[in-house]
Protein backbone atom coordinates (compact mmCIF):
# COMPACT_ATOMS: atom_id res chain seq x y z
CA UNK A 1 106.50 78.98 -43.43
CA UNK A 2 105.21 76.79 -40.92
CA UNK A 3 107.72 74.16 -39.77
CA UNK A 4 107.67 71.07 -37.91
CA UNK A 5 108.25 70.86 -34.07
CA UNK A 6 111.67 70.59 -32.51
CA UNK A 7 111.76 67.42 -30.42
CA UNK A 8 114.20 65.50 -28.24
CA UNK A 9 116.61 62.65 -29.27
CA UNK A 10 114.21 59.96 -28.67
CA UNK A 11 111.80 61.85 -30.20
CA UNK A 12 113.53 62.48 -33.38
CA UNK A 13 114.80 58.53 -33.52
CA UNK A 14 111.02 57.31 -33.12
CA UNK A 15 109.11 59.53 -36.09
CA UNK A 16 112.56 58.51 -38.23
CA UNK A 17 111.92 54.61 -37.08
CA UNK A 18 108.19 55.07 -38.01
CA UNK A 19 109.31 56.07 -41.45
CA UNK A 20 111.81 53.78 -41.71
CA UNK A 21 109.04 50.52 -41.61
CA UNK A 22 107.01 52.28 -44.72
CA UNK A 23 110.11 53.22 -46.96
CA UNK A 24 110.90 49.33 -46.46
CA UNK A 25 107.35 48.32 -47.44
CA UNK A 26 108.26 50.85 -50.22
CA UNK A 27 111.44 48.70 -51.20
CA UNK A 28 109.75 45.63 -51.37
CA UNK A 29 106.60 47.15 -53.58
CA UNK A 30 109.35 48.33 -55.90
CA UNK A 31 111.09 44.54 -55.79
CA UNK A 32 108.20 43.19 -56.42
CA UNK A 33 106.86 45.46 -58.81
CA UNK A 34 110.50 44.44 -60.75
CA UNK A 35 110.00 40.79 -60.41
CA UNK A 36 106.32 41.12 -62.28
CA UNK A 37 108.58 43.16 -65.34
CA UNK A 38 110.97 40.25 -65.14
CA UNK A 39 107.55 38.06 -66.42
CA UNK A 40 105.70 40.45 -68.94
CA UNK A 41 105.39 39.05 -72.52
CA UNK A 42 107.95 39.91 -74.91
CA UNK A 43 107.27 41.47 -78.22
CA UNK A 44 109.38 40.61 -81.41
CA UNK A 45 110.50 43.89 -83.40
CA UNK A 46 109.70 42.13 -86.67
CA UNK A 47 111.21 46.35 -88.55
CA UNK A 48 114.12 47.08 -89.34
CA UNK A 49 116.09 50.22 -88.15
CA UNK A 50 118.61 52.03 -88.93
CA UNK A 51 120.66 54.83 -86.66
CA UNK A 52 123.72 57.00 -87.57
CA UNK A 53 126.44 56.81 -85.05
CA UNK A 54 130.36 57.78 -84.80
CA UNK A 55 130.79 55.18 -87.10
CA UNK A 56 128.07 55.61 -89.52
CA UNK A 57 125.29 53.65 -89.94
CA UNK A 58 123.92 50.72 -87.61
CA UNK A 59 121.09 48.89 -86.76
CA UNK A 60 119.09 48.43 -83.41
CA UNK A 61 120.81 45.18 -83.51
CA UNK A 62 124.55 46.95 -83.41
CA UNK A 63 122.93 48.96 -80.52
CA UNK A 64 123.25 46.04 -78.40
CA UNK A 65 127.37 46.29 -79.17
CA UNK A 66 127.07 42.21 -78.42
CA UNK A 67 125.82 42.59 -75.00
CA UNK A 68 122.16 40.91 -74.26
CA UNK A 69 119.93 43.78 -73.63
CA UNK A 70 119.30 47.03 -74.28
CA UNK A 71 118.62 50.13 -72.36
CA UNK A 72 117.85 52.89 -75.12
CA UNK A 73 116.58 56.80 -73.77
CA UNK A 74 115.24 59.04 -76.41
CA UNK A 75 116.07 62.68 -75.73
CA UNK A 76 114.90 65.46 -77.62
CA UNK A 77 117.76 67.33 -79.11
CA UNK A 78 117.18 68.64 -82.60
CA UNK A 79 115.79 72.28 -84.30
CA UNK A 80 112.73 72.20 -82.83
CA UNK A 81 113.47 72.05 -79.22
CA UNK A 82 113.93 75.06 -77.17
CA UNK A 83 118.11 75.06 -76.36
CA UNK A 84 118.82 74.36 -79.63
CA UNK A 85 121.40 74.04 -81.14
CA UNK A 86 123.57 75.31 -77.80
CA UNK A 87 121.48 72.32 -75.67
CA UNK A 88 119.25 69.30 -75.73
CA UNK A 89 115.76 69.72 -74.18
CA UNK A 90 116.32 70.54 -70.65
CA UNK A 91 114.36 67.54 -69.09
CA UNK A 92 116.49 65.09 -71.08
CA UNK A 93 119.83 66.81 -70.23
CA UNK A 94 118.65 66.35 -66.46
CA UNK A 95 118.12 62.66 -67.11
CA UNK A 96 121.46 62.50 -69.13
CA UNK A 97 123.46 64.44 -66.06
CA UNK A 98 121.96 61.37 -63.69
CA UNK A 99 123.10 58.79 -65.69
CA UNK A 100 125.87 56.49 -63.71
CA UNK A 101 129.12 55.10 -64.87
CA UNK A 102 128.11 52.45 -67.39
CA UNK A 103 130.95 49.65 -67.23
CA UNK A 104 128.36 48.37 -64.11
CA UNK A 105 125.38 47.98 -66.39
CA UNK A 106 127.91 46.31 -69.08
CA UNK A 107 128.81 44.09 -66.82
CA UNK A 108 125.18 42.95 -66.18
CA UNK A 109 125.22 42.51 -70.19
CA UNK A 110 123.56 45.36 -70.28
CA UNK A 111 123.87 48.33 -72.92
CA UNK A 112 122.88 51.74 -72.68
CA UNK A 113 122.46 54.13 -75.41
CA UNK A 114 120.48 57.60 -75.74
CA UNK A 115 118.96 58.94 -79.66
CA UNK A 116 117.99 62.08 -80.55
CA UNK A 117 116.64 63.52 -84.50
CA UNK A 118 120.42 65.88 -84.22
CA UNK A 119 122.91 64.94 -86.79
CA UNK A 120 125.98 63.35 -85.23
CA UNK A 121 128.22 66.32 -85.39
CA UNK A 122 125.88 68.47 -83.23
CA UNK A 123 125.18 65.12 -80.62
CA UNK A 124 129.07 65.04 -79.72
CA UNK A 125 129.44 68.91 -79.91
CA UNK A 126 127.30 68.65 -76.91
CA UNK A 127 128.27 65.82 -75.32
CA UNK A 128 131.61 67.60 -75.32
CA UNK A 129 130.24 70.48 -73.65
CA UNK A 130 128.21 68.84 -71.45
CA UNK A 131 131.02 66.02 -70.19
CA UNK A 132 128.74 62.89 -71.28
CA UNK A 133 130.30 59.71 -72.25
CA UNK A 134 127.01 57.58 -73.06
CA UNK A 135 126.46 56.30 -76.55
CA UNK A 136 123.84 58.66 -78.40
CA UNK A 137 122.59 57.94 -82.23
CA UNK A 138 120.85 59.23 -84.38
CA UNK A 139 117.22 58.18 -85.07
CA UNK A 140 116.97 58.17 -89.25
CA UNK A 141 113.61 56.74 -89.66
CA UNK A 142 110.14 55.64 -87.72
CA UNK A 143 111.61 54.43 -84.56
CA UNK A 144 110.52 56.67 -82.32
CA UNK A 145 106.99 56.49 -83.46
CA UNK A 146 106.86 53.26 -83.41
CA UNK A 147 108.19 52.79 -80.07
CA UNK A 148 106.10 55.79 -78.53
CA UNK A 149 108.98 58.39 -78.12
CA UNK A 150 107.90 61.10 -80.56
CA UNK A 151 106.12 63.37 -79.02
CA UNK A 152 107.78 63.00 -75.32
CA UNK A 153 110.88 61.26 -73.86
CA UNK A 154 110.78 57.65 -73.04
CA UNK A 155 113.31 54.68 -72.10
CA UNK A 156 112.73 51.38 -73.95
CA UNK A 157 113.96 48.10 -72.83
CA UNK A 158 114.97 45.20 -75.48
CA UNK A 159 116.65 42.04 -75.12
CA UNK A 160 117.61 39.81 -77.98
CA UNK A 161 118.67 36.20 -78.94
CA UNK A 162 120.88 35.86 -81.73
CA UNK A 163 119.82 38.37 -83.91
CA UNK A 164 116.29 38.22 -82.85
CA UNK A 165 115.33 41.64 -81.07
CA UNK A 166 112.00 41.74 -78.75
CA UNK A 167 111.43 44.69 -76.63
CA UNK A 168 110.69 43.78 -72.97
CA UNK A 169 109.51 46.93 -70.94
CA UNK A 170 108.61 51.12 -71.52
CA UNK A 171 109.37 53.77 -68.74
CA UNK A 172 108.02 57.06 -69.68
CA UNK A 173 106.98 60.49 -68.45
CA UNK A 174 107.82 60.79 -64.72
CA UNK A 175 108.92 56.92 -64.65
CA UNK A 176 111.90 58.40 -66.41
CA UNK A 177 112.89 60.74 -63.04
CA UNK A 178 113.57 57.18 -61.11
CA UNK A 179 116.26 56.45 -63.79
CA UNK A 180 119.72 57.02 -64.19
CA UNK A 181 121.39 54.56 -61.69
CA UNK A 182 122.70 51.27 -62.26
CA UNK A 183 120.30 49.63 -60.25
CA UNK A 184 116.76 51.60 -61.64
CA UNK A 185 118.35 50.33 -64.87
CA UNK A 186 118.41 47.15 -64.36
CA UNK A 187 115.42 46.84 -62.67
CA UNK A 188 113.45 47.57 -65.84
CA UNK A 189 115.05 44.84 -67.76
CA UNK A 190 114.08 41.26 -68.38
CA UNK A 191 116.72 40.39 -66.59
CA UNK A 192 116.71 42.44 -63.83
CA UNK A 193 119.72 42.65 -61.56
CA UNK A 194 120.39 38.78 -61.86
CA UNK A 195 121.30 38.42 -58.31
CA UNK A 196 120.27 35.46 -56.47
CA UNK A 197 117.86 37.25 -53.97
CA UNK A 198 115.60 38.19 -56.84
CA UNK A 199 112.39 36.33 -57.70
CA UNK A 200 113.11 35.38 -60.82
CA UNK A 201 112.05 33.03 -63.45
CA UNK A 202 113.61 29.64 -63.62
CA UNK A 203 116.62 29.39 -65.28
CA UNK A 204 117.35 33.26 -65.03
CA UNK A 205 121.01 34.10 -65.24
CA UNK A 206 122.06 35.21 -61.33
CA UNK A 207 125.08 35.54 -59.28
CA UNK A 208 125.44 36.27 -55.20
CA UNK A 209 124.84 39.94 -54.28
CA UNK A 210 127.77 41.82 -54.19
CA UNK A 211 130.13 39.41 -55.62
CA UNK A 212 129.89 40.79 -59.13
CA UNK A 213 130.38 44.60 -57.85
CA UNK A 214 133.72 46.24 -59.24
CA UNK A 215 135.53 49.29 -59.59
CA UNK A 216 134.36 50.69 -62.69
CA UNK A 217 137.77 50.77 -64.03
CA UNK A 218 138.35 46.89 -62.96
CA UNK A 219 135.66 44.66 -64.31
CA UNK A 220 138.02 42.96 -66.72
CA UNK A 221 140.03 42.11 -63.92
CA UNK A 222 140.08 38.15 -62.82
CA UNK A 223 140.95 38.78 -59.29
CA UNK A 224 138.62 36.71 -56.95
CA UNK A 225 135.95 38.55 -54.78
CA UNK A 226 137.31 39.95 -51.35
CA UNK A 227 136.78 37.86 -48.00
CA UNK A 228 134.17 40.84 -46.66
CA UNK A 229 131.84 39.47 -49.68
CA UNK A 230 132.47 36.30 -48.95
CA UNK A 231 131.56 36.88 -45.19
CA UNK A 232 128.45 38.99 -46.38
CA UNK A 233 127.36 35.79 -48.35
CA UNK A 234 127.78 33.40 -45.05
CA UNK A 235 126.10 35.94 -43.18
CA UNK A 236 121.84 35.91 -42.78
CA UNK A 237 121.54 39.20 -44.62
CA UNK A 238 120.71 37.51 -48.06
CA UNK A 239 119.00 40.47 -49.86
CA UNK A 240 120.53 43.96 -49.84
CA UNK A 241 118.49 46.47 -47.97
């Protein structure tokens, strides 16, 4: 194997310092590449759907669980998928590991659900096994042809008002390996973060960076932001990063 050089201090500091300029040009391609998702049409999902869940049956309207969007990840986890019926597909149970703690998303009024073809007993048999805790349905009908998930995983964002669903933005094939943290989720929503450094449509809910950030165990907690955010929002750095 043929390696790179060994350099000095300085060295080392400059090439990183080089790099450092084009992963920020990188940052603000993938802000701005956000900000154009933010303004993309919407399209009304004039179907009805039905999933089974825990519960029973819902609706891609339940899916929501009241919140105003909708993050939903089909995985492939049913008989014809090599693991089964020990695993999901092993792509989708990589994405599924990477998935953060979701009381940060729901507090961006954000939900996040996964649906596979598996019947509801085998979904939380594995879920048990594999320690996840996200929401995962059962698709009963034409969903995921409809929404261009049949034949390989995909992450569909919706948004709704009222009871009026539209579907706002589709990450697929290796878009999906970006995914799994609060932010990447967020940033393929209509919404988007909804912090105030974001270009953003008019009228676009957004609070100060950092302000809204929480324990995940603490978001229903009223206590008032600590003084270091308040400092951070007095200071010149506007924008994280």
């Amino acid at each position: 194997m043929k390696t790179p050089p060994i350099v000095s201090p300085q060295e080392w500091e400059a090439a990183r310092q080089e790099l450092l300029g084009e992963e920020k040009q990188l940052t603000r391609a993938r802000d701005a590449l956000a900000a154009k998702r933010r303004r993309m049409p919407w399209l009304a999902v004039e179907k009805e759907y039905a999933f089974e869940g825990p519960e029973g049956r819902v609706s891609l309207l339940d899916l929501f669980q009241g919140r105003r969007q909708l993050i939903l990840y089909r995985a492939f986890f049913e008989p014809v998928v090599y693991g089964w019926p020990d695993h999901a597909c092993r792509g989708c149970s990589m994405v599924a590991d990477h998935v953060g703690h979701l009381a940060h998303l729901n507090a961006r009024d954000t939900t996040l659900v996964f649906a596979s073809r598996a019947p509801q007993q085998e979904i939380e048999r594995v879920k048990a096994r594999m320690g996840w805790t996200m929401p995962w349905y059962t698709i009963t009908d034409d969903f995921d042809a409809d929404f261009g998930v049949d034949e390989w995983h995909g992450t569909n964002a919706f948004i709704r008002d009222g009871d009026r669903v539209c579907r706002t933005y589709f990450i697929n094939a290796r878009g999906d390996e970006a995914l799994g943290s609060t932010w990447s989720y967020l940033d393929m929503t209509a919404l988007g973060r909804q912090e105030e450094w974001e270009d953003s449509p008019e009228g676009y809910p957004q609070t100060p960076p950092y302000e809204w950030w929480n324990w995940h165990d603490a978001y229903d907690d009223a206590a008032p932001a600590p003084e270091w955010v308040a400092q951070t929002q007095r200071g010149t750095q506007a924008q994280p990063g």
